[in-house]
Amino acid sequence: MSSLILTTWGHAGVRLERDDHVLVIDPGTFTDPRILDGADAVLVTHEHPDHVDVPRVAAALATAPTPEGGPELWAPAPVVALLTGAGAPAARLHAVDGGASFDAAGFAVQALGHVHAAIHPDLPPPANVAYLVDGAVLHPGDSFTPAPGGVRVDVLALPVAAPWLKLAEAVDYVRQVSPRVAVPIHDAILNDAGLALVDRVAGGLGGDAYRRLAPGEPLEVRTA
């Protein structure tokens, strides 16, 4: 059994590392900018600033190429358009939608789903793509996108606080996906009291899988 290392960097930002390769998911404005240091590939679930810091990500993609090439990014088409407008090199940008499969810096990625969870009937939901990495790590962005049939997710990045979210839905999502570990993300709008409340409720109802990581704390992911 092989493995990779997962760390969280604030809000929705997740970093995966294996064999000197780095894959970053959702480096937004609420996330520690150091998440992008040394990144080989970036995945963005959707266009909201808390999931993609457009100026910072565009600058990271525009760094001088190494002999092996530079960092590349996969995201829904609206995100690609924003980054192109901010000066990111088009050759490093790839538009994806649910159903796509691709290799990102040596990580096998499946794109799942199509739209953001409903915020309010007056607000049309933007495109949102969840990512399943190496068949083991599921990052849903702003959605409760299920894993593909027959896939046992090892680590679920679990949204726990947002204008579109009820905590009961997050609990039900953990139960549906049934991962070995559920790591709470998407919680920058909570203060310390709110975090403690979420952890108490989601940890109590979500089962032993629920585990909060400190920023930068490594978690070994089991992959097939």
Coordinates of C-alpha atoms in Angstrom, one line a residue:
M1 CA 0.0 0.0 0.0
S2 CA 1.4 3.4 -1.0
S3 CA 0.6 6.7 0.8
L4 CA 0.7 10.4 0.5
I5 CA 0.8 13.2 3.1
L6 CA -2.2 15.6 3.5
T7 CA -2.0 19.0 5.3
T8 CA -4.6 21.8 5.7
W9 CA -3.7 25.4 5.5
G10 CA -6.8 27.3 6.5
H11 CA -10.3 27.3 5.3
A12 CA -10.6 25.1 2.1
G13 CA -6.9 24.9 1.3
V14 CA -5.5 21.4 1.2
R15 CA -2.0 20.3 0.2
L16 CA -1.0 16.8 -0.9
E17 CA 2.6 15.6 -1.1
R18 CA 4.2 12.5 -2.4
D19 CA 7.7 11.7 -3.7
D20 CA 8.6 15.4 -3.9
H21 CA 5.5 16.2 -5.9
V22 CA 3.0 18.8 -4.5
L23 CA -0.7 19.1 -5.4
V24 CA -2.6 22.1 -3.9
I25 CA -6.4 22.3 -3.8
D26 CA -8.4 25.6 -3.3
P27 CA -5.7 28.2 -2.4
G28 CA -8.2 31.0 -1.6
T29 CA -8.0 34.3 0.2
F30 CA -8.7 32.8 3.6
T31 CA -5.8 30.3 3.2
D32 CA -2.2 30.6 4.2
P33 CA -0.4 31.8 1.0
R34 CA 2.5 29.4 1.8
I35 CA 0.3 26.6 0.6
L36 CA 1.5 27.4 -2.9
D37 CA 5.2 27.1 -2.1
G38 CA 6.8 24.5 -4.4
A39 CA 3.4 23.5 -5.9
D40 CA 3.6 21.4 -9.1
A41 CA -0.1 21.4 -9.7
V42 CA -3.2 23.2 -8.5
L43 CA -6.9 22.2 -8.5
V44 CA -9.6 24.8 -7.9
T45 CA -13.2 23.8 -7.3
H46 CA -14.9 27.0 -8.2
E47 CA -14.6 30.8 -8.7
H48 CA -15.3 32.2 -5.2
P49 CA -12.4 34.1 -3.7
D50 CA -12.2 32.0 -0.6
H51 CA -11.3 29.1 -2.9
V52 CA -9.0 30.9 -5.4
D53 CA -7.0 34.0 -4.7
V54 CA -6.8 35.0 -8.3
P55 CA -3.9 37.5 -8.2
R56 CA -1.7 35.2 -6.0
V57 CA -2.5 32.0 -8.0
A58 CA -1.9 33.8 -11.4
A59 CA 1.5 35.0 -10.1
A60 CA 2.4 31.5 -8.9
L61 CA 1.6 30.0 -12.3
A62 CA 3.6 32.7 -14.1
T63 CA 6.8 31.9 -12.3
A64 CA 9.8 31.2 -14.6
P65 CA 9.6 27.6 -15.9
T66 CA 12.0 25.0 -14.7
P67 CA 13.6 22.4 -17.0
E68 CA 10.7 20.1 -15.9
G69 CA 8.1 22.8 -16.7
G70 CA 6.1 25.0 -14.4
P71 CA 3.0 24.5 -12.2
E72 CA -0.3 23.7 -14.0
L73 CA -3.9 24.3 -12.9
W74 CA -7.2 22.5 -13.5
A75 CA -10.5 24.3 -12.7
P76 CA -14.0 25.0 -14.1
A77 CA -14.0 27.3 -17.1
P78 CA -15.0 30.4 -15.2
V79 CA -11.9 30.1 -13.0
V80 CA -9.7 29.6 -16.0
A81 CA -11.2 32.8 -17.5
L82 CA -10.4 34.8 -14.3
L83 CA -6.8 33.6 -14.2
T84 CA -6.3 34.3 -17.9
G85 CA -7.5 37.8 -17.3
A86 CA -5.1 38.1 -14.4
G87 CA -2.1 37.2 -16.6
A88 CA -1.7 33.5 -15.9
P89 CA -0.1 31.7 -18.9
A90 CA -2.8 30.0 -20.9
A91 CA -0.7 26.9 -21.5
R92 CA -0.7 26.1 -17.9
L93 CA -4.5 26.3 -17.5
H94 CA -6.9 23.5 -18.1
A95 CA -10.7 23.8 -17.9
V96 CA -12.5 20.7 -16.5
D97 CA -16.0 19.6 -15.6
G98 CA -17.4 16.6 -13.8
G99 CA -16.5 13.3 -15.5
A100 CA -13.0 14.3 -16.5
S101 CA -10.0 12.2 -15.4
F102 CA -6.4 13.4 -15.7
D103 CA -2.9 13.3 -14.2
A104 CA -1.8 16.3 -12.2
A105 CA 1.9 16.1 -11.3
G106 CA 1.7 12.4 -10.8
F107 CA -1.6 12.3 -8.9
A108 CA -4.5 10.6 -10.6
V109 CA -7.5 13.0 -10.4
Q110 CA -11.2 12.5 -11.1
A111 CA -13.4 15.5 -11.5
L112 CA -16.9 15.0 -10.0
G113 CA -20.1 17.0 -10.1
H114 CA -21.0 20.2 -11.8
V115 CA -22.5 22.9 -9.6
H116 CA -22.1 24.7 -6.3
A117 CA -24.6 23.9 -3.5
A118 CA -27.6 26.2 -3.4
I119 CA -27.0 29.4 -1.4
H120 CA -30.4 31.1 -2.1
P121 CA -33.0 30.8 -4.8
D122 CA -32.1 34.4 -6.0
L123 CA -28.5 33.4 -6.5
P124 CA -27.7 31.1 -9.5
P125 CA -25.2 28.5 -8.4
P126 CA -21.8 28.7 -10.1
A127 CA -19.9 25.8 -11.5
N128 CA -18.3 23.6 -8.9
V129 CA -16.1 20.6 -9.5
A130 CA -15.2 18.2 -6.7
Y131 CA -11.9 16.2 -6.9
L132 CA -11.1 12.7 -6.0
V133 CA -7.3 12.3 -5.8
D134 CA -5.6 8.9 -6.2
G135 CA -9.0 7.3 -5.4
A136 CA -8.4 8.2 -1.8
V137 CA -8.9 12.0 -1.0
L138 CA -12.2 13.7 -1.8
H139 CA -12.4 17.5 -1.8
P140 CA -15.9 18.6 -2.7
G141 CA -15.4 22.3 -2.8
D142 CA -18.8 23.9 -2.0
S143 CA -20.9 20.9 -2.4
F144 CA -21.7 17.5 -1.0
T145 CA -20.7 15.6 -4.1
P146 CA -20.7 11.8 -3.4
A147 CA -17.8 9.5 -4.2
P148 CA -18.2 7.3 -7.3
G149 CA -19.8 4.0 -6.7
G150 CA -17.5 1.3 -5.4
V151 CA -14.9 3.9 -4.1
R152 CA -13.9 3.8 -0.5
V153 CA -12.6 7.3 0.3
D154 CA -9.8 7.3 2.8
V155 CA -9.9 11.0 3.7
L156 CA -12.8 13.4 3.1
A157 CA -12.3 17.1 3.3
L158 CA -15.5 18.0 5.0
P159 CA -17.1 21.6 4.7
V160 CA -18.5 22.5 8.1
A161 CA -19.5 26.2 8.0
A162 CA -20.9 28.3 5.1
P163 CA -23.9 30.4 4.1
W164 CA -25.0 27.4 2.0
L165 CA -24.5 24.8 4.7
K166 CA -26.4 23.3 7.6
L167 CA -24.2 21.3 10.0
A168 CA -26.7 18.4 9.9
E169 CA -26.0 18.1 6.1
A170 CA -22.3 17.8 6.9
V171 CA -23.0 15.1 9.3
D172 CA -25.1 13.2 6.8
Y173 CA -22.4 13.7 4.2
V174 CA -19.8 12.0 6.4
R175 CA -22.2 9.1 7.0
Q176 CA -22.8 8.8 3.2
V177 CA -19.2 8.9 2.2
S178 CA -18.0 6.8 5.2
P179 CA -14.3 7.8 5.0
R180 CA -11.6 6.5 7.3
V181 CA -10.9 10.1 8.3
A182 CA -13.1 13.2 7.8
V183 CA -11.0 16.4 8.1
P184 CA -13.1 19.6 8.7
I185 CA -12.5 22.4 6.2
H186 CA -14.3 25.6 5.1
D187 CA -14.5 27.1 8.6
A188 CA -12.8 30.5 8.4
I189 CA -16.1 32.3 9.3
L190 CA -16.1 30.7 12.7
N191 CA -14.5 32.0 15.9
D192 CA -13.0 29.7 18.4
A193 CA -16.3 29.1 20.2
G194 CA -17.9 28.2 16.8
L195 CA -15.1 25.8 16.0
A196 CA -15.5 24.1 19.3
L197 CA -19.3 23.8 18.8
V198 CA -18.9 22.4 15.3
D199 CA -16.3 19.9 16.5
R200 CA -18.5 18.7 19.3
V201 CA -21.6 18.3 17.2
A202 CA -20.0 16.9 14.0
G203 CA -17.5 14.8 16.0
G204 CA -20.3 13.4 18.1
L205 CA -22.7 12.6 15.3
G206 CA -20.2 11.9 12.5
G207 CA -18.4 9.1 14.4
D208 CA -14.8 8.4 15.1
A209 CA -13.7 9.4 11.5
Y210 CA -13.9 13.1 12.4
R211 CA -10.5 14.6 13.1
R212 CA -9.5 18.3 13.1
L213 CA -5.9 19.0 11.9
A214 CA -3.9 21.9 13.1
P215 CA -2.5 24.0 10.2
G216 CA 0.4 22.1 8.7
E217 CA -0.2 18.9 10.8
P218 CA 0.5 15.9 8.5
L219 CA -2.0 13.2 7.9
E220 CA -1.0 10.0 6.1
V221 CA -3.4 9.1 3.4
R222 CA -3.8 5.4 2.5
T223 CA -4.0 4.8 -1.2
A224 CA -4.3 1.6 -3.1

